Coordinates of C-alpha atoms in Angstrom, one line a residue:
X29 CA 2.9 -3.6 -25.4
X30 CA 1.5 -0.1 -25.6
X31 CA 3.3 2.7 -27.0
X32 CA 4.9 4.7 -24.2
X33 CA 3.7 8.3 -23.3
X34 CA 6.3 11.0 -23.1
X35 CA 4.7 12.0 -19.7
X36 CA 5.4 8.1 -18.7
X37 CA 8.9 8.0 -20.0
X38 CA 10.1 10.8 -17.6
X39 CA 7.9 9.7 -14.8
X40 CA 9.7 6.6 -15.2
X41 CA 13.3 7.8 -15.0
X42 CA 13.3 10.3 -12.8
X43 CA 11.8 7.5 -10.5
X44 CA 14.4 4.9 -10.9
X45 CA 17.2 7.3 -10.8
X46 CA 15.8 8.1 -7.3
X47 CA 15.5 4.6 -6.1
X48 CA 11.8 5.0 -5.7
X49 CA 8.7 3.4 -7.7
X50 CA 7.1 5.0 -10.4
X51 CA 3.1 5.8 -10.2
X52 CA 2.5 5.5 -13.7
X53 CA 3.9 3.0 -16.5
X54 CA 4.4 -0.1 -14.5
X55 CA 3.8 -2.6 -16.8
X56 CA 6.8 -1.4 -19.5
X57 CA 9.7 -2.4 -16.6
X58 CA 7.5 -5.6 -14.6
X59 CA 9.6 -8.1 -15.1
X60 CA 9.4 -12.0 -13.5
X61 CA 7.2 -12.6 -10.1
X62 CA 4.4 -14.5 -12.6
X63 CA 3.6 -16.9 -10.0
X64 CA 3.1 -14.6 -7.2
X65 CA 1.0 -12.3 -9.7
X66 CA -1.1 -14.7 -10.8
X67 CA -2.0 -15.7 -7.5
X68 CA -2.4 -11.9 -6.0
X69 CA -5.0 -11.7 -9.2
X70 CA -6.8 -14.5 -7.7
X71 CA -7.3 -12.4 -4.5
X72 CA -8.6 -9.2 -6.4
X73 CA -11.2 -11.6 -8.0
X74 CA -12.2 -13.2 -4.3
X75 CA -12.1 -10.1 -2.8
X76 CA -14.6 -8.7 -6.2
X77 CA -16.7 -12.1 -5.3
X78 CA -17.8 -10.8 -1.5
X79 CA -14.8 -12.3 0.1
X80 CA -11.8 -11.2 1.9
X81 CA -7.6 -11.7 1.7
X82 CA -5.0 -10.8 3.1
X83 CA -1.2 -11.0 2.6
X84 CA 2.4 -10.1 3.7
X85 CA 4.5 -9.2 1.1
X86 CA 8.1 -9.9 2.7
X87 CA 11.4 -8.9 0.7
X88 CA 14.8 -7.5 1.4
X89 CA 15.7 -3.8 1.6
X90 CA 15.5 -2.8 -2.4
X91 CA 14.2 -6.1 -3.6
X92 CA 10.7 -4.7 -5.0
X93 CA 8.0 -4.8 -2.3
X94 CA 7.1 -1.3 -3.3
X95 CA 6.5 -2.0 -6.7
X96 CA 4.7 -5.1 -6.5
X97 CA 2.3 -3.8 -4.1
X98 CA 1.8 -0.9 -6.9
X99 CA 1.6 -3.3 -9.3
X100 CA -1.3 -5.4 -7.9
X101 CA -2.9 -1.5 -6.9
X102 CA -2.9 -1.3 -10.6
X103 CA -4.3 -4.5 -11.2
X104 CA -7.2 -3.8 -8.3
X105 CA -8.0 -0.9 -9.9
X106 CA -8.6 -2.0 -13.0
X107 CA -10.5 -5.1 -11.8
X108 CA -13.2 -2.1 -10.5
X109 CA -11.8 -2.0 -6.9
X110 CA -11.4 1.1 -4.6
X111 CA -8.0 1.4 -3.1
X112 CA -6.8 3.1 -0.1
X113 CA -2.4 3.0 0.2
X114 CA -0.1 4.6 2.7
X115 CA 3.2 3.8 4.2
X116 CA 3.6 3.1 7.9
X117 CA 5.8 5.9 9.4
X118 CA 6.5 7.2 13.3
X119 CA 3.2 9.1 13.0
X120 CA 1.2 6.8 11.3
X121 CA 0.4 3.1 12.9
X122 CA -2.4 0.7 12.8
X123 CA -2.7 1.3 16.5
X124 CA -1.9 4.3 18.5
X125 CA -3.6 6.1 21.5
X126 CA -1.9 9.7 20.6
X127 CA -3.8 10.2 17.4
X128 CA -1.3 8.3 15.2
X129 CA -3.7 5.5 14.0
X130 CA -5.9 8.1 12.7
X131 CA -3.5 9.8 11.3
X132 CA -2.7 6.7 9.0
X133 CA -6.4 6.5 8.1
X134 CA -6.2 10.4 7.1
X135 CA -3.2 9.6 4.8
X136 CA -5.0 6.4 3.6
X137 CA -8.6 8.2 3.0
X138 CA -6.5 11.2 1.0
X139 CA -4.7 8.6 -1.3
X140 CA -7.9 6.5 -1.6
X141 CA -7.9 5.7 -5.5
X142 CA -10.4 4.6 -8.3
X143 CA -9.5 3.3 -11.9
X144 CA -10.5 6.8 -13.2
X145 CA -8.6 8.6 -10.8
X146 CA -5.5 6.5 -10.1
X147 CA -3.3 9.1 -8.2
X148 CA -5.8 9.6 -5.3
X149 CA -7.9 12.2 -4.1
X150 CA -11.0 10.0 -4.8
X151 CA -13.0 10.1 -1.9
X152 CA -15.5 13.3 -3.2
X153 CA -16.1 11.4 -6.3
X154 CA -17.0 8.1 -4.4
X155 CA -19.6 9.7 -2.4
X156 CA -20.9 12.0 -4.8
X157 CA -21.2 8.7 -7.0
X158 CA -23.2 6.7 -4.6
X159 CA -25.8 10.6 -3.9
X160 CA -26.5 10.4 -7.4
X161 CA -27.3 6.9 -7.7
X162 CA -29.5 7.3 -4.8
X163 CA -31.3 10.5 -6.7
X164 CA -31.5 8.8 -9.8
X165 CA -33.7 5.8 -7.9
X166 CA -35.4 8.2 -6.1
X167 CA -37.2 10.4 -9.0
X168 CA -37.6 6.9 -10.7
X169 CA -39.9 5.9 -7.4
X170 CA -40.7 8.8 -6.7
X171 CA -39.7 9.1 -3.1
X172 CA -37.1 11.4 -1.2
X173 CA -33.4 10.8 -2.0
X174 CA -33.1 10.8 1.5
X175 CA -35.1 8.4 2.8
X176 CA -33.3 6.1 -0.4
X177 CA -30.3 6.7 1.1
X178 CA -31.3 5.6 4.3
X179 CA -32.9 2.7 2.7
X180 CA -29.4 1.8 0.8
X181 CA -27.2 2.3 4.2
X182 CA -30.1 0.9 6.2
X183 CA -27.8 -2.5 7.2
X184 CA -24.7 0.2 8.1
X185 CA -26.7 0.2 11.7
X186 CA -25.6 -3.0 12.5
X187 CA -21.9 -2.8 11.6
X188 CA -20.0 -0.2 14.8
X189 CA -20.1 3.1 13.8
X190 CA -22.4 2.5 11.2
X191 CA -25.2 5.0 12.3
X192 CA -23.0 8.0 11.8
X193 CA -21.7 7.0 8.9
X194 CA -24.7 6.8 7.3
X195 CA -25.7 10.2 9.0
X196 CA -22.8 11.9 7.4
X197 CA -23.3 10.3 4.1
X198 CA -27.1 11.7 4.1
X199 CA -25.8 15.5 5.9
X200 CA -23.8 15.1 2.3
X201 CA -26.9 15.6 0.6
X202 CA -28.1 18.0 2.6
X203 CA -25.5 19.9 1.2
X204 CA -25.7 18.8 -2.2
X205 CA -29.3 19.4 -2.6
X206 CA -29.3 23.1 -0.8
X207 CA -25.6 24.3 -2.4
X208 CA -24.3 24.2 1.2
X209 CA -20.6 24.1 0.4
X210 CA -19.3 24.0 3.7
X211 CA -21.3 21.3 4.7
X212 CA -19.8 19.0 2.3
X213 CA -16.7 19.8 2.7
X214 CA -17.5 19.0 6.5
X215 CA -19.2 15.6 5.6
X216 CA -16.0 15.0 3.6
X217 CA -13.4 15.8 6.4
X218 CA -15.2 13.5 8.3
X219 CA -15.6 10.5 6.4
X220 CA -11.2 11.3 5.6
X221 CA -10.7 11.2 9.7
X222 CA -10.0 14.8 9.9
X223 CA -11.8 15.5 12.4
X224 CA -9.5 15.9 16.0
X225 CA -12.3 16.1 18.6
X226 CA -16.2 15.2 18.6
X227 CA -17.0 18.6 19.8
X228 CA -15.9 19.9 16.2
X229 CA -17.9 17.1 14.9
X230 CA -21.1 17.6 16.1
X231 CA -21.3 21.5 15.6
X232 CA -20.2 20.7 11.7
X233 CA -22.1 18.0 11.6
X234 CA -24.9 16.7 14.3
X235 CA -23.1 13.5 14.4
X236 CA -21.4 12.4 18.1
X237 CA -18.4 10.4 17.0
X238 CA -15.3 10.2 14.7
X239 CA -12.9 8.2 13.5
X240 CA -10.6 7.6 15.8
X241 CA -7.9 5.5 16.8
X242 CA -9.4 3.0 18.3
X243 CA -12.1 2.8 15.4
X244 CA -9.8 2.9 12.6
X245 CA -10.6 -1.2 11.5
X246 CA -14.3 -0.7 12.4
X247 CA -14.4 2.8 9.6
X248 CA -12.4 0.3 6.9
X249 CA -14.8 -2.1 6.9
X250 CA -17.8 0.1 6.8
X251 CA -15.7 2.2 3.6
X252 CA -15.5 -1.3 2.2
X253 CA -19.3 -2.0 2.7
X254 CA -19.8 1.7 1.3
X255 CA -17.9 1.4 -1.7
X256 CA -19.7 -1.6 -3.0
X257 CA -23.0 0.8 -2.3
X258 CA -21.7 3.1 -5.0
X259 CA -21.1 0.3 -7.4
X260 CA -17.6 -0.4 -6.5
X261 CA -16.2 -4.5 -6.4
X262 CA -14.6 -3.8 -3.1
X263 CA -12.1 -2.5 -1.3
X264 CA -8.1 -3.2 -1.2
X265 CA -5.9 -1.5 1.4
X266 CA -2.1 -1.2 1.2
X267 CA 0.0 -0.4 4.4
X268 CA 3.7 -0.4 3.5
X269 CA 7.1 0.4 5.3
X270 CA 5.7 -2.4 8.3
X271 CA 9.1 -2.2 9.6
X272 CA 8.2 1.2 11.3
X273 CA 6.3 -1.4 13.9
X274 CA 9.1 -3.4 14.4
X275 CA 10.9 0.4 15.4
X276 CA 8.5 0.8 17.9
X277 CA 10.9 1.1 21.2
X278 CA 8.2 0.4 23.6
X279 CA 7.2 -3.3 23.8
X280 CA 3.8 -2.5 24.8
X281 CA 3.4 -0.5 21.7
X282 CA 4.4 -3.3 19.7
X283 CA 1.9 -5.7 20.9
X284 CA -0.8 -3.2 20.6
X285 CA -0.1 -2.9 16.7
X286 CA 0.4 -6.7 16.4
X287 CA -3.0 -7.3 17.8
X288 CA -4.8 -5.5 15.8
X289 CA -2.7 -7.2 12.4
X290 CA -4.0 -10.1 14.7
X291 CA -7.9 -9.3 15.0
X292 CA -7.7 -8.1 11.3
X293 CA -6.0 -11.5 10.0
X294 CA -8.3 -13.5 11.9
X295 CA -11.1 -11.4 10.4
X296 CA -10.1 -12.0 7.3
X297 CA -9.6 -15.5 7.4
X298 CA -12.5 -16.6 9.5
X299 CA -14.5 -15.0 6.7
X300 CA -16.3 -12.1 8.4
X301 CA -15.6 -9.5 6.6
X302 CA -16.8 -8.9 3.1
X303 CA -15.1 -7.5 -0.1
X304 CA -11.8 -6.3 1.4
X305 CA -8.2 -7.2 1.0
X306 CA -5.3 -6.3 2.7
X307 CA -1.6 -6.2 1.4
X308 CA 1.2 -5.4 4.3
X309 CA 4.9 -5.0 3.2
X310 CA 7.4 -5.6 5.4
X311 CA 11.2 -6.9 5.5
X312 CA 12.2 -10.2 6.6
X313 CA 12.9 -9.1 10.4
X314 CA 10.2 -7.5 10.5
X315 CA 8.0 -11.0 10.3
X316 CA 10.6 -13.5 12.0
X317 CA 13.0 -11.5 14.6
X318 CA 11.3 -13.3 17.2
X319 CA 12.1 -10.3 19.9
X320 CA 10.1 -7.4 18.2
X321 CA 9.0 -8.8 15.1
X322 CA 5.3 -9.9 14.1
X323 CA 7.0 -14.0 15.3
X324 CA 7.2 -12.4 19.1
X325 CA 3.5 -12.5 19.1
X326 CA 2.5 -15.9 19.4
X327 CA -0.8 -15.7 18.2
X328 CA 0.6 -14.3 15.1
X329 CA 3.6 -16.7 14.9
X330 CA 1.8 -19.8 14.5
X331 CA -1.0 -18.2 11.9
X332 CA 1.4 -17.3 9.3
X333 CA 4.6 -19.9 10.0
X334 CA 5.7 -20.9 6.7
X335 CA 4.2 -24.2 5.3
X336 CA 7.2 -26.9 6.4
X337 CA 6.8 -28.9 3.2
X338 CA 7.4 -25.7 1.2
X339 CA 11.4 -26.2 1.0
X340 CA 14.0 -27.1 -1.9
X341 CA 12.7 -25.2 -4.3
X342 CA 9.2 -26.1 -3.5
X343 CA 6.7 -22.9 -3.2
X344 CA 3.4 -22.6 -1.4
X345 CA 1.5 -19.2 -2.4
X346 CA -1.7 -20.1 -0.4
X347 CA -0.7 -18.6 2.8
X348 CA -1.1 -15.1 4.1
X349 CA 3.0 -14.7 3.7
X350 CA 3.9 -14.2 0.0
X351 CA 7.8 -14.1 0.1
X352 CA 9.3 -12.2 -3.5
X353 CA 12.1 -14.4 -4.7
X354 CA 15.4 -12.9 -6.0
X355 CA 14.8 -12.3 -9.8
X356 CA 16.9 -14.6 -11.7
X357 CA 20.1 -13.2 -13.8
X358 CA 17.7 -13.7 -17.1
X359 CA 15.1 -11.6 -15.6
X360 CA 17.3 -8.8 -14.4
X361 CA 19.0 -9.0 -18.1
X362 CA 14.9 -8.1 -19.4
X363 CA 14.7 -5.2 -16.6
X364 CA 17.9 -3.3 -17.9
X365 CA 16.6 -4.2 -21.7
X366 CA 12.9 -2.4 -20.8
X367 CA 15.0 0.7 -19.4
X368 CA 17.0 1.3 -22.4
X369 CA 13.9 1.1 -24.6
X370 CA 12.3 3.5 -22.0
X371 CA 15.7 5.6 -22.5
X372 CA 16.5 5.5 -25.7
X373 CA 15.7 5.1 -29.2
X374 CA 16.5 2.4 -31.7
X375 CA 19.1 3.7 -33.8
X376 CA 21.3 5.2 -30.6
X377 CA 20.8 2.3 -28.5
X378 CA 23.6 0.2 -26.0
X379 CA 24.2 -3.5 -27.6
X380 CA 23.3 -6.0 -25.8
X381 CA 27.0 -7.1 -24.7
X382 CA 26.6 -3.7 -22.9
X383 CA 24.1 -4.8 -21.1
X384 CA 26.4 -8.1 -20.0
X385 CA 29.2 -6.3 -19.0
X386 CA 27.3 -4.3 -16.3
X387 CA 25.5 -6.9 -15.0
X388 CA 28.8 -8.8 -14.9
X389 CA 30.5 -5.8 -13.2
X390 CA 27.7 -4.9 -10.8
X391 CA 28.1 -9.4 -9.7
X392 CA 32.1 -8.4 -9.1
X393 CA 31.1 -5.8 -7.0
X394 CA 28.1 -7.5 -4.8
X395 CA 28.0 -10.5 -5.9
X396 CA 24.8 -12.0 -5.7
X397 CA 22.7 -8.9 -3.9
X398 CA 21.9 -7.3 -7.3
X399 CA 19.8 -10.2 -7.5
X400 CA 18.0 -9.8 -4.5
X401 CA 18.0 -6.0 -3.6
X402 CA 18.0 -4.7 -7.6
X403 CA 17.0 -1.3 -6.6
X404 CA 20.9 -0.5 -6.5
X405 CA 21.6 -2.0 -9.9
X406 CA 18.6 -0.4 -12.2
X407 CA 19.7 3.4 -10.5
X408 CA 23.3 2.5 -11.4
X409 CA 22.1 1.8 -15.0
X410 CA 19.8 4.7 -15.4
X411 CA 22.6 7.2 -14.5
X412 CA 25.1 5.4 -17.0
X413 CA 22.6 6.0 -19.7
X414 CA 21.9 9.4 -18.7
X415 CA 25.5 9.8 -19.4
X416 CA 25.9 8.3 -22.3
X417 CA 22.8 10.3 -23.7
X418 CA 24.3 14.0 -22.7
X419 CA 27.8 13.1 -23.8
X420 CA 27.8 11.5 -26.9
X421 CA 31.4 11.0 -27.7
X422 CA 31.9 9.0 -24.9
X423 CA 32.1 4.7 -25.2
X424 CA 30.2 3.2 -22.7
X425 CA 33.3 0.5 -22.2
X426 CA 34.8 3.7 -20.6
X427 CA 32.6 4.2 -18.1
X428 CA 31.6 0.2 -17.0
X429 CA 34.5 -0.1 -15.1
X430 CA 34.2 3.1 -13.2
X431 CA 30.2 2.7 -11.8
X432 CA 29.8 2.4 -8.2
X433 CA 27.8 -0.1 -7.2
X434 CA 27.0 -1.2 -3.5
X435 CA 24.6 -3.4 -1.6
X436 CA 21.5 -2.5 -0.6
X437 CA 21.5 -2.2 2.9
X438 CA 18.3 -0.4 3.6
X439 CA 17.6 1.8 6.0
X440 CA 20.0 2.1 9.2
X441 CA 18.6 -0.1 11.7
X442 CA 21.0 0.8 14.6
X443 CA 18.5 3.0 16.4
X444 CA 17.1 -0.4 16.9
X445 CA 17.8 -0.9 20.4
X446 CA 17.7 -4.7 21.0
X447 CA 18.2 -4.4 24.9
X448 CA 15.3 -2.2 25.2
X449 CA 13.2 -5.1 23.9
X450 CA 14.4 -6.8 26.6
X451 CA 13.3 -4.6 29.2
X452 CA 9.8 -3.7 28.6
X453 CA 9.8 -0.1 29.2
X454 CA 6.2 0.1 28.8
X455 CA 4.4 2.5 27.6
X456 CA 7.5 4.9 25.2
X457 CA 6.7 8.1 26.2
X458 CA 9.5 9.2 28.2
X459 CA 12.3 6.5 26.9
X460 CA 14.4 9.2 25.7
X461 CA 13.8 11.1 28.6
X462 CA 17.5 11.7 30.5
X463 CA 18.5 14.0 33.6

């Protein structure tokens, strides 16, 4: 394993004491899920071969969905994929009339990520890529750059939206070539989804449209036609926090999102589009409550029902729903053994029958939810050694016994109405509206 970075190691602990997922240093805590790995790694390569995936990563509140989804972002990354990430949230859905679909497209296009620069921000450098590729071939053939860019986003015509996006691209140039700052910075908040209104668009730019909500599918699959352009594999997009759909109050809202998970999953598996992946993580209810979850669409429902012979034990990873198993007592025992070499050196280090007793303390408190939800467990442990580390008298036998453990519980779902389900209240614009 490689030697761990002093930036890493504090980036890593402040992380885990806050319950949240580290950006860097993954791969010194990953621990078990080799199966489900393995198989995700297949989907980078399919999606790196011209064709498409998609999956639903489904776990408890606390049980890792985060950090696997970062993991395989790391893993896409380094395989020479683009990747675009963002969590779900009340002002950010897959499909909105009010501006909240492109809002999630804004937050995806700011975090959009390449292997030399992981923490987002990536978009310039993506463009500015593909421009000089196109400059380079033009001096060689001594032609225009662009009418070689035109050449090289000839086929975006065909796809929708495809014109403009091409027209930005070259207004891009434009600006390269004559210094014109402003105009790339324009060309740039346009191709991000910044743009609120076409008027804005068109004096900026000349172009007539934007990326709006009800385009936001259409732009992903032209970004992941775009990226290949500028010598990219493909394209991988991460939507997390799904649950905020199952939130939605209005019914009508609901379905709206669901459809479009539906015309995207049967895109995806009917093959038609190219070099793009899709992971979506959600919590059991919010695939299977068959009132507001992605099961009360039918369509849905019967395209990712689990595989019946795929009980007792037995696993089937082929589907679009890849379910993350509790991590075994052995595994969590390697977690809390990769956080104390994170936290501390050799010579000062907590024996392993430290390690036993609070994992045989935190199973007296919740039994077997430090299993499934370990969140809980590995913030519990990282404050115990933070202890230990600024009091050094102190045994850690005295403090086992007094850590405060609880179950993961997630985050409170009683705002979840299930009546209103019920009643279809249409369209939720005045549901909290009272007299």
């Amino acid at each position: 394993m490689s030697k761990l970075k002093p930036r890493e190691r504090d980036a890593i602990v402040q992380a885990l004491r806050a319950g949240v997922v580290p950006k860097l240093g993954l791969r010194h805590i990953q621990v078990g899920r080799v199966r489900e790995i393995e198989e995700l790694v297949k989907d980078m390569d399919r999606i790196s071969d011209g064709g498409s995936t998609i999956r639903f990563i489904i776990g408890e509140y606390g049980s890792g969905k985060t950090f696997f989804m970062n993991l395989i972002r790391l893993v896409a990354l380094e395989k020479g994929l683009v990747v675009m990430f963002a969590d779900l949230a009340p002002d950010r859905r897959i499909h909105a009339t009010g501006g909240q679909a492109r809002g999630l497209y804004a937050e995806m296009a700011r975090n959009l990520s390449t292997r030399t620069k992981p923490d987002g921000g990536a978009l310039a450098s993506v463009v500015e890529r593909f421009v000089s590729q196109a400059h380079r071939d033009a001096e060689e053939r001594d032609l225009p750059t662009g009418s070689v860019i035109r050449e090289r986003l000839g086929h975006f015509e065909e796809l929708t939206g495809g014109f403009e996006f091409a027209e930005v691209i070259r207004r891009y140039w434009e600006g390269h070539e004559t210094g014109d700052d402003e105009l790339k910075s324009a060309a740039l908040r346009w191709l991000r989804g910044e743009f609120a209104t076409r008027t804005d668009a068109r004096k900026a730019l000349g172009v007539r449209t934007i990326i709006d909500d009800a385009s936001v599918y259409d732009h992903l699959k032209l970004m992941s036609a775009f990226v290949c352009e500028a010598g990219y594999k493909g394209l991988l997009v991460g939507l997390d926090e799904m649950v905020n759909l199952y939130k939605l109050t209005s019914s009508q809202a609901r379905n709206a999102n669901y459809e479009q998970i539906l015309r995207i999953l049967n895109d995806v598996l009917q093959g038609s589009a190219e070099n793009l992946g899709f992971l979506m993580g959600g919590t059991p209810e919010f695939l299977m409550n068959t009132r507001r979850g992605l099961y009360s669409y039918e369509a849905l429902q019967s395209r990712l029902a689990e595989n019946t012979f795929a009980r007792d034990g037995l696993v089937d990873l082929s589907g679009p729903v890849v379910r993350l198993a509790s991590l075994t007592p052995e595994d969590l025992f390697v977690l809390l053994a990769n956080v104390r070499r994170i936290m501390q050196d050799d010579a000062g280090a907590l024996p392993d029958d430290a390690l036993e007793a609070f994992m045989a303390h935190c199973s007296d408190r919740i039994g077997e939810a430090y299993f499934r939800t370990p969140r809980n467990t590995v913030t519990a442990f990282v404050n115990l050694l933070s202890v230990l580390e600024q009091n050094p008298g102190v045994e850690w036998s005295d403090l086992i016994e007094k850590i405060e453990v609880s179950e993961d519980l997630g985050e409170d779902m009683t705002e979840v109405d299930e009546s209103i389900g019920a009643q279809d209240p249409g369209d939720d614009d005045l549901i909290s509206f009272k007299l």
